[in-house]
Amino acid sequence: MSVVSEYEESKAVAEKPLLQVRNLCKYFPIFSSGLVRRQSGLVKAVDDMSFDLARGETLGIVGESGSGKTTAVRSILRAIRPTSGEVLYNGRDRSIDLATISDKELKPLRQQMQMIFQDPFSSLNPRMTVGDIIAEPMVIHRIGSKNEREEKVIQMLEKVGLKGEHRQRYPHAFSGGQRQRIGIARALLLNPDLVVADESVSALDVSVQAQVINLLQDLQDEFQLTYIFVAHDLSVVKHICDRVAVMYAGRLVELAPTEELFADPKHPYTRALLSAIPNVDPDVRLAPKMSGEVADPANKPPGCSFHPRCSDCFAPCDKEEPQLLEVAPGRFASCHLYKKD
Ligand code: SF4
């Protein structure tokens, strides 16, 4: 390829969203017990999920436990191989489908996509010093000399509000909030474009949560990061995210800019989720809270999976599965209340 066409291609890639997820599915087979193991069903953990993620955006993914949030982000980052669909990553110079590339092609891209884990207590190896934990991605990707790695570790520790001398200590010497800062330093060490934070502040006290969220926002500006923020706590999402994707039983049921979603939720499930947030204002009228259990992705109800719990359920809901439609500019919902003729 000539230099001019390479330049044209990388310019075209830079104009696209960082991520384009199309019809992503992750199904897990269920096998019967007994002498002859036969497939007896499928857990549809992520089912037909599509969205774009703009560069520099923070997208929140919310839903109850078992809604498929974590499986979705693990499929997007190719920590697990999706069953079908496309995850088009428009990286630094080319577009590539993460869902189908080989492990060998994926390895160099791992530097550009990092994850901050849920539990700061179990995600750091207690036998390694903090310096070795943070430097590990550089060692894996064979980047820099020993001195260069040490210098980078000190720099990252200071960026996340810790001290360079902390590199010689072990994780047990730190509080939960400090451990999460160490996890963030490790995730940002290789200057990634995309960072996925999976419930990364939910194990922390509220005051420490606020500090870590502020740190993530400061680092986003400094390093021009794009975030996917997985959370079950909607008040956290409200504070940090530009847009919110709501999942129920493996499906994306609503996608909207954060302010609009909180001011005027379209999907009955989103309304019910918001009603569960404590509100001190007596004038605020909330939707009725949900009853019943979250749908089992191995045995979903027919039609709309939410219909057994939905107070708006009507004739087509237990027969036809609704599709995700644009119900207002930039707002998407999958619900028969917004069915287009
Ligand atoms: Fe409720 Fe029907 Fe909409 Fe499902 S499709 S959320 S059951 S109104």
XYZ file of C-alpha atoms and ligand atoms in Angstrom:
349
model
C 0.000 0.000 0.000
C 1.358 3.457 -0.906
C 2.063 6.098 1.757
C -0.835 8.226 0.419
C -3.403 5.401 0.595
C -2.149 4.416 4.063
C -2.671 8.021 5.147
C -6.176 8.078 3.577
C -7.097 4.825 5.333
C -5.914 5.956 8.774
C -7.753 9.311 8.295
C -10.974 7.451 7.406
C -10.539 5.170 10.460
C -10.006 8.189 12.774
C -13.367 9.628 11.671
C -15.276 6.498 12.698
C -16.492 5.680 16.238
C -13.832 3.852 18.238
C -16.079 0.816 18.529
C -18.993 -0.413 16.391
C -20.750 -3.405 17.955
C -23.207 -5.169 15.646
C -25.609 -8.016 16.554
C -23.230 -9.330 19.223
C -24.305 -12.675 20.722
C -22.710 -14.849 23.368
C -24.498 -18.128 24.005
C -23.363 -20.852 26.400
C -24.548 -24.408 25.717
C -26.223 -26.388 28.515
C -25.550 -30.121 28.581
C -27.756 -32.809 30.102
C -26.271 -34.924 32.874
C -25.963 -38.664 32.490
C -23.778 -41.056 30.558
C -24.381 -39.472 27.171
C -23.910 -35.718 27.387
C -26.227 -33.991 24.953
C -26.810 -30.298 24.495
C -30.150 -29.598 26.137
C -30.356 -25.807 25.823
C -28.634 -22.465 25.487
C -27.986 -19.647 27.911
C -28.363 -16.501 25.825
C -26.130 -14.341 28.028
C -25.804 -11.610 25.366
C -28.359 -11.533 22.575
C -28.221 -9.303 19.483
C -26.495 -6.286 21.030
C -25.633 -3.312 18.775
C -24.217 0.136 19.602
C -21.473 2.603 18.651
C -18.931 4.063 21.059
C -17.480 7.459 20.107
C -13.869 8.407 20.855
C -13.571 10.075 24.269
C -17.084 8.972 25.267
C -18.031 7.274 28.543
C -20.764 4.705 28.040
C -22.413 3.161 31.088
C -23.824 -0.363 30.887
C -26.387 -1.032 33.618
C -28.830 -3.756 34.590
C -29.574 -6.141 37.417
C -27.270 -8.986 38.310
C -27.505 -11.621 35.532
C -28.491 -9.112 32.833
C -25.375 -9.891 30.766
C -23.323 -6.711 31.370
C -20.060 -8.403 32.257
C -20.414 -11.083 29.554
C -21.020 -8.291 27.020
C -17.824 -6.409 27.888
C -15.791 -9.611 28.118
C -17.043 -10.524 24.622
C -16.233 -7.039 23.311
C -12.672 -7.191 24.675
C -12.391 -10.792 23.415
C -11.665 -12.131 26.906
C -14.195 -14.702 25.655
C -14.975 -15.422 21.998
C -18.432 -14.169 20.937
C -20.823 -16.705 19.390
C -21.654 -14.332 16.525
C -21.761 -10.667 15.568
C -19.172 -7.997 14.881
C -17.006 -5.879 17.189
C -15.397 -3.420 14.816
C -12.490 -1.696 16.563
C -11.348 1.404 14.676
C -7.972 1.600 16.347
C -4.949 3.757 15.642
C -4.519 3.001 11.956
C -7.018 0.367 10.811
C -10.424 -1.188 11.431
C -10.447 -4.731 12.714
C -13.204 -7.120 13.811
C -12.214 -8.213 17.316
C -14.856 -10.950 17.267
C -13.130 -12.949 14.553
C -9.384 -12.137 14.532
C -6.867 -14.753 15.643
C -5.279 -14.690 19.098
C -1.964 -13.778 17.438
C -3.475 -10.706 15.740
C -5.249 -9.783 18.966
C -2.150 -9.760 21.208
C -0.646 -6.403 20.087
C -4.130 -4.797 20.258
C -4.435 -5.743 23.936
C -2.216 -2.754 24.766
C -4.905 -0.451 23.392
C -7.762 -2.013 25.421
C -7.497 -2.444 29.168
C -9.781 -3.471 32.009
C -10.113 -2.235 35.586
C -11.545 -5.024 37.681
C -14.333 -5.106 40.205
C -12.527 -6.263 43.303
C -9.354 -4.368 44.213
C -8.634 -7.011 46.874
C -8.481 -10.055 44.622
C -7.274 -8.490 41.359
C -3.742 -7.758 42.643
C -1.314 -10.635 43.198
C -0.454 -10.521 46.942
C 3.006 -12.043 46.296
C 4.147 -9.319 43.921
C 5.320 -5.817 44.818
C 3.169 -2.972 43.557
C 6.014 -1.992 41.191
C 6.067 -5.471 39.627
C 2.251 -5.567 39.368
C 2.091 -2.236 37.536
C 5.075 -3.036 35.283
C 3.711 -6.474 34.308
C 2.025 -5.331 31.027
C 5.379 -3.838 29.875
C 7.115 -7.127 30.690
C 4.456 -9.176 28.829
C 4.721 -6.973 25.740
C 8.547 -6.700 26.070
C 8.529 -2.932 26.267
C 11.424 -0.892 27.714
C 14.484 -1.711 29.821
C 14.314 -2.362 33.577
C 15.123 1.294 34.335
C 12.569 2.580 31.832
C 9.883 0.356 33.368
C 10.732 1.589 36.848
C 10.583 5.197 35.698
C 7.181 4.608 34.063
C 5.850 2.878 37.203
C 6.867 5.856 39.371
C 5.240 8.226 36.880
C 1.965 6.229 36.861
C 1.865 5.917 40.668
C 2.116 9.705 40.913
C -0.586 10.156 38.250
C -3.031 8.113 40.332
C -2.264 10.006 43.545
C 0.196 7.550 45.134
C 3.951 7.935 45.711
C 6.844 6.462 43.737
C 8.192 4.818 46.901
C 4.944 2.769 47.161
C 6.275 0.544 44.363
C 8.328 -1.472 46.846
C 5.365 -2.391 49.031
C 2.903 -5.292 48.721
C -0.865 -4.906 48.059
C -1.885 -5.839 51.638
C -0.295 -2.580 52.865
C -2.930 -0.508 51.017
C -6.591 0.409 51.575
C -9.331 -0.572 49.087
C -9.282 2.834 47.400
C -5.470 2.782 47.093
C -5.585 -0.728 45.618
C -8.071 0.441 43.031
C -5.652 3.293 42.185
C -2.928 0.669 41.689
C -5.287 -1.234 39.330
C -5.897 1.991 37.407
C -2.136 2.690 37.159
C -1.628 -0.814 35.728
C -4.486 -0.403 33.244
C -3.169 2.943 31.969
C 0.520 2.006 31.834
C 0.531 1.186 28.107
C -1.450 4.283 27.138
C -4.657 2.492 26.026
C -7.477 4.025 23.963
C -10.324 2.014 25.511
C -10.710 1.246 29.217
C -13.460 -0.991 30.556
C -14.232 -0.480 34.249
C -16.282 -3.457 35.441
C -18.060 -2.488 38.695
C -14.712 -0.966 39.620
C -15.998 1.296 42.397
C -18.841 -0.842 43.760
C -16.672 -2.480 46.462
C -15.561 0.924 47.825
C -17.061 3.241 50.464
C -19.127 6.092 49.047
C -16.520 8.797 49.829
C -13.715 6.698 48.310
C -15.958 5.947 45.296
C -16.231 9.687 44.611
C -12.437 10.104 44.774
C -11.823 7.214 42.354
C -14.512 8.481 39.945
C -12.964 11.975 39.986
C -9.567 10.410 39.316
C -10.964 8.432 36.349
C -12.459 11.635 34.921
C -9.174 13.570 35.312
C -7.243 10.748 33.654
C -9.778 10.595 30.817
C -9.087 14.240 29.975
C -5.328 13.849 30.287
C -4.988 10.611 28.291
C -8.001 11.049 25.957
C -9.509 7.789 27.089
C -12.764 6.169 26.012
C -14.549 4.358 28.840
C -17.132 1.625 29.149
C -18.369 1.750 32.701
C -20.265 -1.321 33.898
C -22.307 -0.703 37.038
C -25.458 -1.718 38.847
C -25.460 1.575 40.801
C -27.287 4.115 38.652
C -26.201 7.092 40.751
C -22.550 6.322 39.858
C -23.458 6.078 36.164
C -25.341 9.381 36.318
C -22.228 11.123 37.562
C -19.672 9.803 35.080
C -21.359 8.648 31.832
C -22.263 10.519 28.637
C -24.715 7.794 27.542
C -26.265 4.798 29.241
C -27.089 1.351 27.827
C -29.644 -0.623 29.853
C -29.547 -4.428 29.609
C -32.203 -6.938 30.590
C -31.845 -10.735 30.231
C -28.978 -10.398 27.742
C -30.626 -7.773 25.537
C -30.071 -4.058 25.160
C -33.449 -2.517 26.033
C -32.623 1.195 26.112
C -29.739 3.418 24.981
C -29.801 7.175 25.572
C -27.795 10.236 26.615
C -27.516 10.123 30.419
C -29.451 13.299 31.233
C -32.325 12.359 28.914
C -32.487 8.818 30.255
C -32.749 10.010 33.864
C -35.217 12.814 33.024
C -37.473 10.761 30.727
C -36.816 7.003 30.697
C -38.597 5.352 27.747
C -38.462 1.645 28.605
C -40.596 0.335 31.507
C -37.567 -1.582 32.832
C -35.460 1.610 32.942
C -38.305 3.370 34.764
C -38.438 0.555 37.304
C -34.648 0.627 37.786
C -34.716 4.382 38.373
C -37.539 4.000 40.861
C -35.226 1.851 42.981
C -32.838 4.796 43.542
C -33.617 6.439 46.893
C -34.909 10.001 46.396
C -35.256 12.551 49.171
C -37.517 14.884 47.173
C -41.185 14.122 48.127
C -42.418 15.849 44.930
C -40.638 13.387 42.664
C -43.146 10.790 41.404
C -41.592 7.426 40.780
C -42.726 4.488 38.706
C -43.872 1.431 40.643
C -41.032 -0.822 41.796
C -40.524 -4.157 40.030
C -41.872 -7.404 41.339
C -40.714 -10.876 40.384
C -37.329 -12.276 39.484
C -35.061 -11.289 36.621
C -35.709 -13.515 33.568
C -33.567 -16.648 33.327
C -31.437 -16.282 30.137
C -31.563 -20.099 29.778
C -35.342 -20.117 29.758
C -36.606 -16.728 28.697
C -40.325 -15.967 28.648
C -41.785 -15.766 25.132
C -42.116 -12.351 23.472
C -40.637 -9.538 25.541
C -38.499 -11.095 28.319
C -39.623 -8.363 30.687
C -43.372 -8.974 30.197
C -44.000 -11.023 33.412
C -42.734 -8.038 35.455
C -43.992 -5.172 33.310
C -46.886 -3.002 34.520
C -47.409 -1.732 30.921
C -47.691 -5.227 29.377
C -50.342 -5.439 26.629
C -51.524 -7.749 23.835
C -48.394 -8.370 21.715
C -45.892 -8.415 24.600
C -46.034 -12.140 25.467
C -45.857 -13.178 21.798
C -43.526 -10.898 19.826
C -39.999 -9.956 20.847
C -39.580 -6.169 20.455
C -36.629 -4.839 18.431
C -34.375 -1.917 19.358
C -35.702 1.164 17.507
C -34.800 4.839 17.462
C -37.761 6.272 19.392
C -36.468 9.882 19.484
C -33.310 11.449 18.013
C -30.338 9.621 19.546
C -32.618 7.532 21.784
C -33.223 3.829 21.361
C -35.643 1.464 23.116
C -36.915 -2.044 22.491
C -40.543 -2.008 23.603
C -43.875 -2.499 21.815
C -45.074 0.821 23.268
C -42.933 2.461 20.569
C -43.650 0.067 17.752
C -43.472 1.728 14.334
C -46.024 0.835 11.659
Fe -43.543 -3.941 28.804
Fe -44.517 -4.824 26.487
Fe -42.655 -2.925 26.506
Fe -42.036 -5.434 27.200
S -42.711 -4.742 25.175
S -41.388 -3.597 28.247
S -43.880 -6.074 28.254
S -44.745 -2.791 27.320
